[in-house]
Short mmCIF file of C-alpha atoms and ligand atoms in Angstrom, two decimals:
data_model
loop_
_atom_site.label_atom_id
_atom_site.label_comp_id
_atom_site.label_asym_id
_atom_site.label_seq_id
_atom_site.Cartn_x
_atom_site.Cartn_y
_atom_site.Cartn_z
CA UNK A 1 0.00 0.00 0.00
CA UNK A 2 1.64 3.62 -0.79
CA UNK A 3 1.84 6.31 1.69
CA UNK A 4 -0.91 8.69 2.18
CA UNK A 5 0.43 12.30 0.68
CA UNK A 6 2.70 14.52 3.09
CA UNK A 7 -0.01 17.43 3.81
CA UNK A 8 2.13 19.37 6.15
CA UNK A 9 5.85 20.09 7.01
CA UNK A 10 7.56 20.57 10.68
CA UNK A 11 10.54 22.38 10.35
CA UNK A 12 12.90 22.49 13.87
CA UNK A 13 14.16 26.00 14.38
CA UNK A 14 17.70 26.18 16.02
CA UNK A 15 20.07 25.23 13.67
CA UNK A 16 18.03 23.75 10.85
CA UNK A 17 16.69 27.25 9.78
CA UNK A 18 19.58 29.65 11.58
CA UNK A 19 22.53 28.66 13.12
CA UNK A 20 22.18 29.00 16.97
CA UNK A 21 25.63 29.63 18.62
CA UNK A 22 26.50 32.98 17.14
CA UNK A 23 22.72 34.32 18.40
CA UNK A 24 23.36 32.52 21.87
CA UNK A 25 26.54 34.25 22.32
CA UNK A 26 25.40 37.77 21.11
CA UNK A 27 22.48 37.61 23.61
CA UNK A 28 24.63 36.22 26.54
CA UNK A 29 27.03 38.74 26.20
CA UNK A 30 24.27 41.59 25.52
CA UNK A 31 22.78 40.45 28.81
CA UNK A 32 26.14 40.58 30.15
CA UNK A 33 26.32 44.39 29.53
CA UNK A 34 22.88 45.23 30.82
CA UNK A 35 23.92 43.48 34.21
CA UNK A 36 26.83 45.54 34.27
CA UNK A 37 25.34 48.64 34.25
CA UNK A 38 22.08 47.72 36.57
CA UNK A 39 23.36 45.23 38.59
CA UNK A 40 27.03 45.08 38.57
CA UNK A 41 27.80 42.80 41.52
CA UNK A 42 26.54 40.04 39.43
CA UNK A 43 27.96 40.00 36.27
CA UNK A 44 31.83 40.87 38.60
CA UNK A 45 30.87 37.87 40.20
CA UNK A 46 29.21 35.30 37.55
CA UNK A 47 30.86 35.48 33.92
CA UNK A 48 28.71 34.00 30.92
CA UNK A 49 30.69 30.46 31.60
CA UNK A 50 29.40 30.69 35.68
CA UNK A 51 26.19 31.05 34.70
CA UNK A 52 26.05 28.31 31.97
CA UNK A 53 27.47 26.23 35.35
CA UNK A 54 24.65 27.88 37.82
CA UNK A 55 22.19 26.44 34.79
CA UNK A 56 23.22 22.87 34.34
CA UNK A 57 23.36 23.03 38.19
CA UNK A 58 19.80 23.95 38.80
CA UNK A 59 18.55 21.37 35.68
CA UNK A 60 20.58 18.45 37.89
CA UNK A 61 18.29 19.13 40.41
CA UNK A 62 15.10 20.28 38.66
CA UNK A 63 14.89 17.87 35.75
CA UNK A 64 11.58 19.13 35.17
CA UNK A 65 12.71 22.76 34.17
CA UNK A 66 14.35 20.45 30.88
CA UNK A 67 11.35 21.55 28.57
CA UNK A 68 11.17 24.80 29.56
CA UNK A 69 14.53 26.41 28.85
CA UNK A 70 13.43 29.99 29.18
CA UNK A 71 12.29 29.50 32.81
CA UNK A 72 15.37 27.02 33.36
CA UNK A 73 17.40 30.77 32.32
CA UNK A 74 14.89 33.06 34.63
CA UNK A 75 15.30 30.87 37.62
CA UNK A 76 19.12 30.31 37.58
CA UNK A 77 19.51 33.67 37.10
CA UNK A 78 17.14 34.78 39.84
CA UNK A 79 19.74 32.69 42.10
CA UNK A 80 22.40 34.54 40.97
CA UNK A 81 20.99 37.81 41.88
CA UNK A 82 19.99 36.02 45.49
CA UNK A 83 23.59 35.47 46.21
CA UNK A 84 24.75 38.88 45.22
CA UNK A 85 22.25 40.02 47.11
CA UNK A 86 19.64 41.62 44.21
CA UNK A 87 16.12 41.04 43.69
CA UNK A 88 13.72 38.60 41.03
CA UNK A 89 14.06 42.05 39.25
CA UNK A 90 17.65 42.01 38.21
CA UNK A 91 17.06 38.25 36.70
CA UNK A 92 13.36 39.49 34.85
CA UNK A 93 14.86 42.27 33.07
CA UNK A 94 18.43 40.45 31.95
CA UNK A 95 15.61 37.58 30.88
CA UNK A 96 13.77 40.52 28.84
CA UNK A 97 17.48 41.58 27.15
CA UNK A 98 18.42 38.10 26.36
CA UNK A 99 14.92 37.00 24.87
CA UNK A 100 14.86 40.08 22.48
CA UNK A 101 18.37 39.07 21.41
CA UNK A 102 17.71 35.58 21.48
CA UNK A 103 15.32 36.13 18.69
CA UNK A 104 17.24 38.61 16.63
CA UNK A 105 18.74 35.47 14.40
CA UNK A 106 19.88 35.59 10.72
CA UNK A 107 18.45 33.06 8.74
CA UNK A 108 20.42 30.49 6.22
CA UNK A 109 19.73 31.84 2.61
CA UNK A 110 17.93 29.26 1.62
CA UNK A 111 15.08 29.44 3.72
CA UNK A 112 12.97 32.57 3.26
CA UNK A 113 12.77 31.40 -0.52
CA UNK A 114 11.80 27.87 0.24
CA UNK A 115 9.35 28.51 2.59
CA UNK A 116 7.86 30.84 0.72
CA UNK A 117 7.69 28.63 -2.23
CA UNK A 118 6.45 25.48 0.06
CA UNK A 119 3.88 27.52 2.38
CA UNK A 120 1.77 28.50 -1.18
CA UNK A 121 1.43 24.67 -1.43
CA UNK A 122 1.49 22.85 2.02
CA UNK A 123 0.75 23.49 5.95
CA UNK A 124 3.96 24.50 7.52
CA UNK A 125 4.75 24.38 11.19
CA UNK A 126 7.71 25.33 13.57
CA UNK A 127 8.27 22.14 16.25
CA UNK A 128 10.94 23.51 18.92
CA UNK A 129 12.86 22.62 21.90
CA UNK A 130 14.08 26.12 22.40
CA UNK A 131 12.05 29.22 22.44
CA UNK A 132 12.48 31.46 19.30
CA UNK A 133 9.55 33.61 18.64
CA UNK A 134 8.56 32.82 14.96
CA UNK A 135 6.37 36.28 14.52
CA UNK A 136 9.24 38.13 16.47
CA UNK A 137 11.88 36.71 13.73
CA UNK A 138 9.17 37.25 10.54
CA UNK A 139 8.12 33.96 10.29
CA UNK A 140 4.90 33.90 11.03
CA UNK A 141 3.40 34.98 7.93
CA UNK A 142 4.84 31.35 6.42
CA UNK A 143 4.77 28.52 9.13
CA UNK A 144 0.94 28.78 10.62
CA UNK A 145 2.22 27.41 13.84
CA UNK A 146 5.09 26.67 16.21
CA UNK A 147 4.53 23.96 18.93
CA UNK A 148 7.42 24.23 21.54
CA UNK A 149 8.43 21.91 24.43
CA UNK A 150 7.87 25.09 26.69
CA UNK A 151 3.81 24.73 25.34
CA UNK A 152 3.87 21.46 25.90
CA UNK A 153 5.35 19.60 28.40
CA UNK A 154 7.63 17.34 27.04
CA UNK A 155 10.88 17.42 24.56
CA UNK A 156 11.51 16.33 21.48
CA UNK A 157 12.26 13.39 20.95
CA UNK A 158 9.08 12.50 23.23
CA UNK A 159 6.49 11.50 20.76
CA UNK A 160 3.68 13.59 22.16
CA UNK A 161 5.51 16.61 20.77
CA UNK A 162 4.82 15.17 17.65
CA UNK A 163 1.49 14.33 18.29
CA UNK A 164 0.98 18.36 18.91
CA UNK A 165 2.50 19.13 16.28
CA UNK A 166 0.41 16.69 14.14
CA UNK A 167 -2.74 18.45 15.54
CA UNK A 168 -1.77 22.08 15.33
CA UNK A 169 -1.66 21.55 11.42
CA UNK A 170 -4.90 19.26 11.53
CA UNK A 171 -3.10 16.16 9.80
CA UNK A 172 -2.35 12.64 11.03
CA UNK A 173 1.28 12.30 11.98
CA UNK A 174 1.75 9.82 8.94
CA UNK A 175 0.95 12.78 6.28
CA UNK A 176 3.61 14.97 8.38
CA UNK A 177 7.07 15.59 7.12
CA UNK A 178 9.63 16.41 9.87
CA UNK A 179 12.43 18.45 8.84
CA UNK A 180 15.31 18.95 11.42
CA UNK A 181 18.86 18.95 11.90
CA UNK A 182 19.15 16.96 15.17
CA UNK A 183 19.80 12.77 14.34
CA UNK A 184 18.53 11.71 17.81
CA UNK A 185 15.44 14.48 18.38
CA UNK A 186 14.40 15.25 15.18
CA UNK A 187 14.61 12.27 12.95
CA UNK A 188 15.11 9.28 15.62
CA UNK A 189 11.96 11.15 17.60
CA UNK A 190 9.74 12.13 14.57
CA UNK A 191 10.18 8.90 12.68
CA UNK A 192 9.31 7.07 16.29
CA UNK A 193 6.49 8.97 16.42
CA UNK A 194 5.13 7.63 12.81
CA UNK A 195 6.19 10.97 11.24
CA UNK A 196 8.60 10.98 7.55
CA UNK A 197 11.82 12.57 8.04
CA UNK A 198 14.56 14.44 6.23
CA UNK A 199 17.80 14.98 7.84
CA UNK A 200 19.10 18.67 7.21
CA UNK A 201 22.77 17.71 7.36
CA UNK A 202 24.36 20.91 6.70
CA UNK A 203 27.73 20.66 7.74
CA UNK A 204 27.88 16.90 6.02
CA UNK A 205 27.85 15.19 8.98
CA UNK A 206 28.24 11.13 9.27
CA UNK A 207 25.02 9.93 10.26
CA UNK A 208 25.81 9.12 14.21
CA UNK A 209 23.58 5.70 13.83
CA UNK A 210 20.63 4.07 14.60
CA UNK A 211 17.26 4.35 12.51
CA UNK A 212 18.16 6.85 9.55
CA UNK A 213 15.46 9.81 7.40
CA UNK A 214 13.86 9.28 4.83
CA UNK A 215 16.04 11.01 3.13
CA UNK A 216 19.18 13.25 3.90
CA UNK A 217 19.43 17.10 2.26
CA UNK A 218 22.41 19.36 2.80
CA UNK A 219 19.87 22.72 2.62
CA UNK A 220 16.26 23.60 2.18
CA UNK A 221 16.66 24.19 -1.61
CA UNK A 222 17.85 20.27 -1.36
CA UNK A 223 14.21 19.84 0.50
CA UNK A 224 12.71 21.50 -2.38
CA UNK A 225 14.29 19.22 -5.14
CA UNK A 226 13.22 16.23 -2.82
CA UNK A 227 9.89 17.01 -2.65
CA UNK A 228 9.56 17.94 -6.73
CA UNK A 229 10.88 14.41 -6.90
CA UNK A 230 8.59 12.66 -4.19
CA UNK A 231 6.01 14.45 -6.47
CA UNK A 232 4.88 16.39 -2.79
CA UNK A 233 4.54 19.75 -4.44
CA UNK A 234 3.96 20.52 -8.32
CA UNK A 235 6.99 21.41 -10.63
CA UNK A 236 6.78 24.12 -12.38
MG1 MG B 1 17.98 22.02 15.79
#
């Protein structure tokens, strides 16, 4: 029997449609400068590295804070104020300056003109562990939804993320097409979850093992051809 027709795409954000480090680093270090003008004592004290410590600290003993990595930030930085002796306020507003920059992210080139292309013909979702904003970065105009591990409960690769993301665009998870750059969370997960995959393997990667994609692309214009050839969206 063939496969039912992909409907809708899921596209991971960090790394699959921007690279993540560079924007991480910005916004740490931007965060780093608002400290040091409101709160000083804390960024003398904590450097970006003490705080990445104070973080995987915290998630050692609050496992559940793993889907929530905004709040996992907010709280360990809340401690850090604690011991040099500020308020919830000086962790809320170096939150506030690290979200904005957290979501100031330059996309690969290949993506505005894919999605655009795909969104004309398909549903197309954002499915997240992190916490970009999609309508903050100028997305939302092309992917109709973004389910995150923050809205739901769980990270990928649980399978009810999937499931989430299967409802938010209104088709069963076997006429989904995952599209991420993580082996184990997006592919492993979505394909566990009943979901098609395609490995975006931009740095041409070795695949690490265990179950592989559907099929392996080294950008989104490689999505594109993939899907002219699966016959997924019309040539022209
Ligand atoms: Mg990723």
């Amino acid at each position: 029997m063939p496969a039912p027709p992909i409907l809708a795409i899921t596209f991971d954000l960090d790394d699959t449609l921007w690279a993540i480090d560079p924007v991480i680093e910005r916004a740490e270090q931007r965060m780093h400068a608002w400290l040091a003008e409101h709160y000083p004592r804390l960024p003398e004290r904590y450097s970006p590295a003490d705080l990445r410590e104070l973080r995987d600290g915290l998630l050692q003993q609050r496992p559940e804070l793993a889907h929530d990595l905004g709040a996992l930030r907010r709280e360990s930085l809340a401690l850090a104020a604690q011991h040099c002796g500020y308020g919830r306020d000086a962790a809320e507003g170096a939150f506030a300056v690290m979200w904005q920059a957290r979501n100031e992210v330059e996309l690969f080139a290949d993506v505005l003109p894919v999605l655009t292309e795909l969104a004309a013909q398909l549903t197309l979702g954002g499915l997240t562990n992190g916490n970009a904003d999609i309508a903050r970065i100028g997305l939302g105009g092309l992917l109709r939804f973004c389910v995150s591990a923050h809205s739901v409960g769980v990270a990928k690769p649980h399978p009810a993320i999937f499931e989430a993301a299967s409802a938010a665009a209104g088709v069963p998870v076997e006429q989904v097409l995952h599209v991420g750059d993580d082996p184990q969370r997006d592919v492993i997960g979505a394909r566990a979850a009943g979901m098609r995959t395609v490995w975006v393997n931009r740095d041409a990667l070795a695949w690490p093992g265990g179950p592989r994609a559907d099929a392996e692309v080294a950008d989104l214009h490689g999505l594109r051809e993939l899907l002219l050839r699966w016959h997924i969206v019309p040539g022209a």
